[in-house]
Amino acid sequence: EGETAQVVLTTNRTASVSGEFLQRSLNVATDTAGMTHRILIGIPIFTGTGVYTLTLQISDGTTTDNLTMNIQVISGGYGQETIQLIEGREELLTPAVEEEELKLLRTVMTKFNPDRYFVSRFGLPAAASLTSAFGTRRSYNGGAFDRFHSGADFAGVPGTPILAPADGQVVMVDTLNIRGKATLIDHGWGVYTGYWHQNEIYVQLGERVQVGQVIGTIGSTGRVTGAHLHWEIWVNGVPTDPMQWVQESFSP
């Protein structure tokens, strides 16, 4: 739960592939020859431990074959932490405010781009210490542990450079209520990265960025306890552990 899975299917002739897993339609990236098909699957956090069926439909234009396989999902073993917000920002805990902002993000980060810009493992987004890992259940200001951390936090003094971890295209530059000054990058194949709470943003909407490029600086805008970068990776509409992408390669 909370990580990215990859399925690679090879056909002996040109074909199209579609499928479903966890009641979600799968996005398939097919090579120009039409015979290698790659599927990146974000496993939603809180998916129960168990075995789930993945179904695929493979068509060559004349016949269609069905393929099923069982995928085992295991617990992420995530912990919990207590957060105390900066005074005066408690209104940003309102569920309606959270959902409105998530709705905006979903309109962008659920789109599938069949082009792939990333070529290897992702780099780190800042030369800073990891202070809060993905997946921890959170209690804000003494409340219930009813939220989870959807990214990885890196502590840094205001002005610390933020780096693009892979090639991509900027698809959002905005100032949001909870996430503060925010940038979204599309890396292709349904993979997006988000950079929240920035002090400054150095890129523009539609700009192509390269790995290692400085795209902004760490700040404390939005719902924060202090200056840091909150970094997210969404895989085909699902927030997943960004540090997995630093440790593993999902490119051919």
PDB file of N, CA and C in Angstrom, residues 189-252:
ATOM      1  N   TRP A 189       3.642   9.262 -18.674  1.00  0.00           N
ATOM      2  CA  TRP A 189       3.168   7.943 -18.225  1.00  0.00           C
ATOM      3  C   TRP A 189       2.308   8.044 -16.961  1.00  0.00           C
ATOM      4  N   GLY A 190       1.665   9.176 -16.753  1.00  0.00           N
ATOM      5  CA  GLY A 190       0.803   9.331 -15.592  1.00  0.00           C
ATOM      6  C   GLY A 190       1.524   9.670 -14.319  1.00  0.00           C
ATOM      7  N   VAL A 191       2.800  10.078 -14.394  1.00  0.00           N
ATOM      8  CA  VAL A 191       3.608  10.375 -13.213  1.00  0.00           C
ATOM      9  C   VAL A 191       3.747  11.894 -13.062  1.00  0.00           C
ATOM     10  N   TYR A 192       3.353  12.398 -11.893  1.00  0.00           N
ATOM     11  CA  TYR A 192       3.430  13.824 -11.600  1.00  0.00           C
ATOM     12  C   TYR A 192       4.142  14.029 -10.262  1.00  0.00           C
ATOM     13  N   THR A 193       4.886  15.123 -10.166  1.00  0.00           N
ATOM     14  CA  THR A 193       5.471  15.511  -8.884  1.00  0.00           C
ATOM     15  C   THR A 193       4.955  16.890  -8.492  1.00  0.00           C
ATOM     16  N   GLY A 194       4.749  17.057  -7.167  1.00  0.00           N
ATOM     17  CA  GLY A 194       4.290  18.334  -6.640  1.00  0.00           C
ATOM     18  C   GLY A 194       5.253  18.866  -5.604  1.00  0.00           C
ATOM     19  N   TYR A 195       5.374  20.183  -5.542  1.00  0.00           N
ATOM     20  CA  TYR A 195       6.310  20.886  -4.655  1.00  0.00           C
ATOM     21  C   TYR A 195       5.517  21.961  -3.921  1.00  0.00           C
ATOM     22  N   TRP A 196       5.307  21.753  -2.607  1.00  0.00           N
ATOM     23  CA  TRP A 196       4.427  22.633  -1.857  1.00  0.00           C
ATOM     24  C   TRP A 196       5.215  23.535  -0.887  1.00  0.00           C
ATOM     25  N   HIS A 197       4.580  24.621  -0.473  1.00  0.00           N
ATOM     26  CA  HIS A 197       5.056  25.546   0.575  1.00  0.00           C
ATOM     27  C   HIS A 197       6.279  26.363   0.142  1.00  0.00           C
ATOM     28  N   GLN A 198       6.460  26.572  -1.150  1.00  0.00           N
ATOM     29  CA  GLN A 198       7.647  27.268  -1.629  1.00  0.00           C
ATOM     30  C   GLN A 198       7.651  28.753  -1.224  1.00  0.00           C
ATOM     31  N   ASN A 199       8.856  29.278  -1.172  1.00  0.00           N
ATOM     32  CA  ASN A 199       9.044  30.716  -0.956  1.00  0.00           C
ATOM     33  C   ASN A 199       9.044  31.450  -2.296  1.00  0.00           C
ATOM     34  N   GLU A 200       9.771  30.885  -3.265  1.00  0.00           N
ATOM     35  CA  GLU A 200       9.823  31.454  -4.614  1.00  0.00           C
ATOM     36  C   GLU A 200       9.680  30.335  -5.638  1.00  0.00           C
ATOM     37  N   ILE A 201       9.097  30.679  -6.771  1.00  0.00           N
ATOM     38  CA  ILE A 201       8.944  29.744  -7.888  1.00  0.00           C
ATOM     39  C   ILE A 201       9.670  30.321  -9.089  1.00  0.00           C
ATOM     40  N   TYR A 202      10.539  29.510  -9.703  1.00  0.00           N
ATOM     41  CA  TYR A 202      11.375  30.007 -10.794  1.00  0.00           C
ATOM     42  C   TYR A 202      10.951  29.498 -12.174  1.00  0.00           C
ATOM     43  N   VAL A 203       9.873  28.735 -12.266  1.00  0.00           N
ATOM     44  CA  VAL A 203       9.459  28.178 -13.554  1.00  0.00           C
ATOM     45  C   VAL A 203       8.081  28.705 -13.923  1.00  0.00           C
ATOM     46  N   GLN A 204       7.739  28.520 -15.192  1.00  0.00           N
ATOM     47  CA  GLN A 204       6.471  29.019 -15.698  1.00  0.00           C
ATOM     48  C   GLN A 204       5.640  27.861 -16.245  1.00  0.00           C
ATOM     49  N   LEU A 205       4.341  28.080 -16.316  1.00  0.00           N
ATOM     50  CA  LEU A 205       3.428  27.090 -16.857  1.00  0.00           C
ATOM     51  C   LEU A 205       3.831  26.726 -18.289  1.00  0.00           C
ATOM     52  N   GLY A 206       3.939  25.439 -18.575  1.00  0.00           N
ATOM     53  CA  GLY A 206       4.293  24.967 -19.904  1.00  0.00           C
ATOM     54  C   GLY A 206       5.780  24.798 -20.137  1.00  0.00           C
ATOM     55  N   GLU A 207       6.603  25.234 -19.191  1.00  0.00           N
ATOM     56  CA  GLU A 207       8.060  25.154 -19.354  1.00  0.00           C
ATOM     57  C   GLU A 207       8.545  23.710 -19.247  1.00  0.00           C
ATOM     58  N   ARG A 208       9.469  23.324 -20.122  1.00  0.00           N
ATOM     59  CA  ARG A 208      10.127  22.031 -20.009  1.00  0.00           C
ATOM     60  C   ARG A 208      11.327  22.172 -19.088  1.00  0.00           C
ATOM     61  N   VAL A 209      11.421  21.287 -18.123  1.00  0.00           N
ATOM     62  CA  VAL A 209      12.516  21.353 -17.160  1.00  0.00           C
ATOM     63  C   VAL A 209      13.373  20.097 -17.276  1.00  0.00           C
ATOM     64  N   GLN A 210      14.628  20.229 -16.848  1.00  0.00           N
ATOM     65  CA  GLN A 210      15.572  19.118 -16.885  1.00  0.00           C
ATOM     66  C   GLN A 210      15.972  18.730 -15.478  1.00  0.00           C
ATOM     67  N   VAL A 211      16.373  17.472 -15.331  1.00  0.00           N
ATOM     68  CA  VAL A 211      16.771  16.979 -14.024  1.00  0.00           C
ATOM     69  C   VAL A 211      17.876  17.855 -13.447  1.00  0.00           C
ATOM     70  N   GLY A 212      17.743  18.220 -12.181  1.00  0.00           N
ATOM     71  CA  GLY A 212      18.726  19.063 -11.511  1.00  0.00           C
ATOM     72  C   GLY A 212      18.480  20.541 -11.641  1.00  0.00           C
ATOM     73  N   GLN A 213      17.534  20.952 -12.489  1.00  0.00           N
ATOM     74  CA  GLN A 213      17.249  22.375 -12.654  1.00  0.00           C
ATOM     75  C   GLN A 213      16.618  22.941 -11.380  1.00  0.00           C
ATOM     76  N   VAL A 214      17.046  24.137 -10.975  1.00  0.00           N
ATOM     77  CA  VAL A 214      16.446  24.797  -9.813  1.00  0.00           C
ATOM     78  C   VAL A 214      15.094  25.366 -10.233  1.00  0.00           C
ATOM     79  N   ILE A 215      14.028  24.883  -9.583  1.00  0.00           N
ATOM     80  CA  ILE A 215      12.680  25.284  -9.970  1.00  0.00           C
ATOM     81  C   ILE A 215      12.033  26.217  -8.949  1.00  0.00           C
ATOM     82  N   GLY A 216      12.661  26.377  -7.781  1.00  0.00           N
ATOM     83  CA  GLY A 216      12.111  27.249  -6.755  1.00  0.00           C
ATOM     84  C   GLY A 216      12.939  27.166  -5.495  1.00  0.00           C
ATOM     85  N   THR A 217      12.383  27.692  -4.396  1.00  0.00           N
ATOM     86  CA  THR A 217      13.092  27.656  -3.119  1.00  0.00           C
ATOM     87  C   THR A 217      12.146  27.220  -2.008  1.00  0.00           C
ATOM     88  N   ILE A 218      12.721  26.624  -0.971  1.00  0.00           N
ATOM     89  CA  ILE A 218      11.953  26.189   0.191  1.00  0.00           C
ATOM     90  C   ILE A 218      11.391  27.394   0.936  1.00  0.00           C
ATOM     91  N   GLY A 219      10.149  27.251   1.438  1.00  0.00           N
ATOM     92  CA  GLY A 219       9.520  28.328   2.184  1.00  0.00           C
ATOM     93  C   GLY A 219       8.585  27.785   3.246  1.00  0.00           C
ATOM     94  N   SER A 220       7.656  28.626   3.683  1.00  0.00           N
ATOM     95  CA  SER A 220       6.715  28.240   4.737  1.00  0.00           C
ATOM     96  C   SER A 220       5.315  28.758   4.422  1.00  0.00           C
ATOM     97  N   THR A 221       4.953  28.753   3.140  1.00  0.00           N
ATOM     98  CA  THR A 221       3.630  29.213   2.741  1.00  0.00           C
ATOM     99  C   THR A 221       2.615  28.083   2.893  1.00  0.00           C
ATOM    100  N   GLY A 222       1.362  28.442   3.204  1.00  0.00           N
ATOM    101  CA  GLY A 222       0.315  27.443   3.344  1.00  0.00           C
ATOM    102  C   GLY A 222       0.235  26.864   4.749  1.00  0.00           C
ATOM    103  N   ARG A 223      -0.265  25.603   4.841  1.00  0.00           N
ATOM    104  CA  ARG A 223      -0.471  24.942   6.128  1.00  0.00           C
ATOM    105  C   ARG A 223       0.819  24.259   6.563  1.00  0.00           C
ATOM    106  N   VAL A 224       1.578  24.913   7.423  1.00  0.00           N
ATOM    107  CA  VAL A 224       2.909  24.422   7.781  1.00  0.00           C
ATOM    108  C   VAL A 224       3.170  24.595   9.273  1.00  0.00           C
ATOM    109  N   THR A 225       4.217  23.934   9.741  1.00  0.00           N
ATOM    110  CA  THR A 225       4.745  24.150  11.087  1.00  0.00           C
ATOM    111  C   THR A 225       6.024  24.976  11.044  1.00  0.00           C
ATOM    112  N   GLY A 226       6.569  25.160   9.843  1.00  0.00           N
ATOM    113  CA  GLY A 226       7.810  25.893   9.642  1.00  0.00           C
ATOM    114  C   GLY A 226       8.288  25.676   8.228  1.00  0.00           C
ATOM    115  N   ALA A 227       9.441  26.241   7.895  1.00  0.00           N
ATOM    116  CA  ALA A 227       9.955  26.157   6.531  1.00  0.00           C
ATOM    117  C   ALA A 227      10.329  24.719   6.170  1.00  0.00           C
ATOM    118  N   HIS A 228       9.808  24.236   5.040  1.00  0.00           N
ATOM    119  CA  HIS A 228      10.167  22.915   4.527  1.00  0.00           C
ATOM    120  C   HIS A 228       9.589  22.748   3.126  1.00  0.00           C
ATOM    121  N   LEU A 229      10.065  21.727   2.445  1.00  0.00           N
ATOM    122  CA  LEU A 229       9.490  21.317   1.167  1.00  0.00           C
ATOM    123  C   LEU A 229       8.682  20.056   1.384  1.00  0.00           C
ATOM    124  N   HIS A 230       7.430  20.089   0.984  1.00  0.00           N
ATOM    125  CA  HIS A 230       6.612  18.877   0.936  1.00  0.00           C
ATOM    126  C   HIS A 230       6.598  18.416  -0.516  1.00  0.00           C
ATOM    127  N   TRP A 231       7.125  17.209  -0.751  1.00  0.00           N
ATOM    128  CA  TRP A 231       7.293  16.679  -2.108  1.00  0.00           C
ATOM    129  C   TRP A 231       6.385  15.477  -2.307  1.00  0.00           C
ATOM    130  N   GLU A 232       5.602  15.504  -3.368  1.00  0.00           N
ATOM    131  CA  GLU A 232       4.687  14.400  -3.655  1.00  0.00           C
ATOM    132  C   GLU A 232       4.944  13.809  -5.031  1.00  0.00           C
ATOM    133  N   ILE A 233       4.600  12.523  -5.171  1.00  0.00           N
ATOM    134  CA  ILE A 233       4.543  11.863  -6.476  1.00  0.00           C
ATOM    135  C   ILE A 233       3.181  11.193  -6.585  1.00  0.00           C
ATOM    136  N   TRP A 234       2.469  11.519  -7.640  1.00  0.00           N
ATOM    137  CA  TRP A 234       1.206  10.846  -7.945  1.00  0.00           C
ATOM    138  C   TRP A 234       1.441   9.950  -9.165  1.00  0.00           C
ATOM    139  N   VAL A 235       0.970   8.723  -9.079  1.00  0.00           N
ATOM    140  CA  VAL A 235       1.101   7.761 -10.166  1.00  0.00           C
ATOM    141  C   VAL A 235      -0.295   7.380 -10.638  1.00  0.00           C
ATOM    142  N   ASN A 236      -0.647   7.859 -11.819  1.00  0.00           N
ATOM    143  CA  ASN A 236      -1.967   7.626 -12.399  1.00  0.00           C
ATOM    144  C   ASN A 236      -3.085   7.905 -11.396  1.00  0.00           C
ATOM    145  N   GLY A 237      -2.992   9.098 -10.799  1.00  0.00           N
ATOM    146  CA  GLY A 237      -4.050   9.601  -9.942  1.00  0.00           C
ATOM    147  C   GLY A 237      -3.968   9.215  -8.490  1.00  0.00           C
ATOM    148  N   VAL A 238      -2.889   8.510  -8.075  1.00  0.00           N
ATOM    149  CA  VAL A 238      -2.768   8.032  -6.702  1.00  0.00           C
ATOM    150  C   VAL A 238      -1.483   8.563  -6.071  1.00  0.00           C
ATOM    151  N   PRO A 239      -1.556   9.250  -4.917  1.00  0.00           N
ATOM    152  CA  PRO A 239      -0.329   9.657  -4.227  1.00  0.00           C
ATOM    153  C   PRO A 239       0.432   8.430  -3.732  1.00  0.00           C
ATOM    154  N   THR A 240       1.734   8.366  -4.030  1.00  0.00           N
ATOM    155  CA  THR A 240       2.558   7.234  -3.625  1.00  0.00           C
ATOM    156  C   THR A 240       3.850   7.737  -2.985  1.00  0.00           C
ATOM    157  N   ASP A 241       4.609   6.814  -2.413  1.00  0.00           N
ATOM    158  CA  ASP A 241       5.841   7.168  -1.716  1.00  0.00           C
ATOM    159  C   ASP A 241       6.887   7.680  -2.708  1.00  0.00           C
ATOM    160  N   PRO A 242       7.250   8.960  -2.636  1.00  0.00           N
ATOM    161  CA  PRO A 242       8.230   9.482  -3.598  1.00  0.00           C
ATOM    162  C   PRO A 242       9.618   8.891  -3.421  1.00  0.00           C
ATOM    163  N   MET A 243       9.962   8.455  -2.203  1.00  0.00           N
ATOM    164  CA  MET A 243      11.302   7.922  -1.980  1.00  0.00           C
ATOM    165  C   MET A 243      11.509   6.586  -2.681  1.00  0.00           C
ATOM    166  N   GLN A 244      10.436   5.873  -2.987  1.00  0.00           N
ATOM    167  CA  GLN A 244      10.570   4.650  -3.775  1.00  0.00           C
ATOM    168  C   GLN A 244      11.135   4.970  -5.157  1.00  0.00           C
ATOM    169  N   TRP A 245      10.741   6.111  -5.707  1.00  0.00           N
ATOM    170  CA  TRP A 245      11.210   6.513  -7.032  1.00  0.00           C
ATOM    171  C   TRP A 245      12.664   6.954  -7.016  1.00  0.00           C
ATOM    172  N   VAL A 246      13.161   7.341  -5.854  1.00  0.00           N
ATOM    173  CA  VAL A 246      14.573   7.666  -5.695  1.00  0.00           C
ATOM    174  C   VAL A 246      15.408   6.380  -5.646  1.00  0.00           C
ATOM    175  N   GLN A 247      14.828   5.320  -5.103  1.00  0.00           N
ATOM    176  CA  GLN A 247      15.537   4.060  -4.893  1.00  0.00           C
ATOM    177  C   GLN A 247      15.395   3.070  -6.037  1.00  0.00           C
ATOM    178  N   GLU A 248      14.307   3.179  -6.800  1.00  0.00           N
ATOM    179  CA  GLU A 248      14.028   2.232  -7.876  1.00  0.00           C
ATOM    180  C   GLU A 248      13.825   2.972  -9.195  1.00  0.00           C
ATOM    181  N   SER A 249      14.140   2.297 -10.309  1.00  0.00           N
ATOM    182  CA  SER A 249      13.919   2.859 -11.629  1.00  0.00           C
ATOM    183  C   SER A 249      12.691   2.230 -12.256  1.00  0.00           C
ATOM    184  N   PHE A 250      11.809   3.070 -12.804  1.00  0.00           N
ATOM    185  CA  PHE A 250      10.625   2.607 -13.475  1.00  0.00           C
ATOM    186  C   PHE A 250      10.666   2.917 -14.968  1.00  0.00           C
ATOM    187  N   SER A 251      11.840   3.201 -15.491  1.00  0.00           N
ATOM    188  CA  SER A 251      12.000   3.437 -16.922  1.00  0.00           C
ATOM    189  C   SER A 251      12.576   2.167 -17.562  1.00  0.00           C
ATOM    190  N   PRO A 252      12.372   2.003 -18.872  1.00  0.00           N
ATOM    191  CA  PRO A 252      12.866   0.796 -19.555  1.00  0.00           C
ATOM    192  C   PRO A 252      14.370   0.631 -19.419  1.00  0.00           C
TER     193      PRO A 252
END
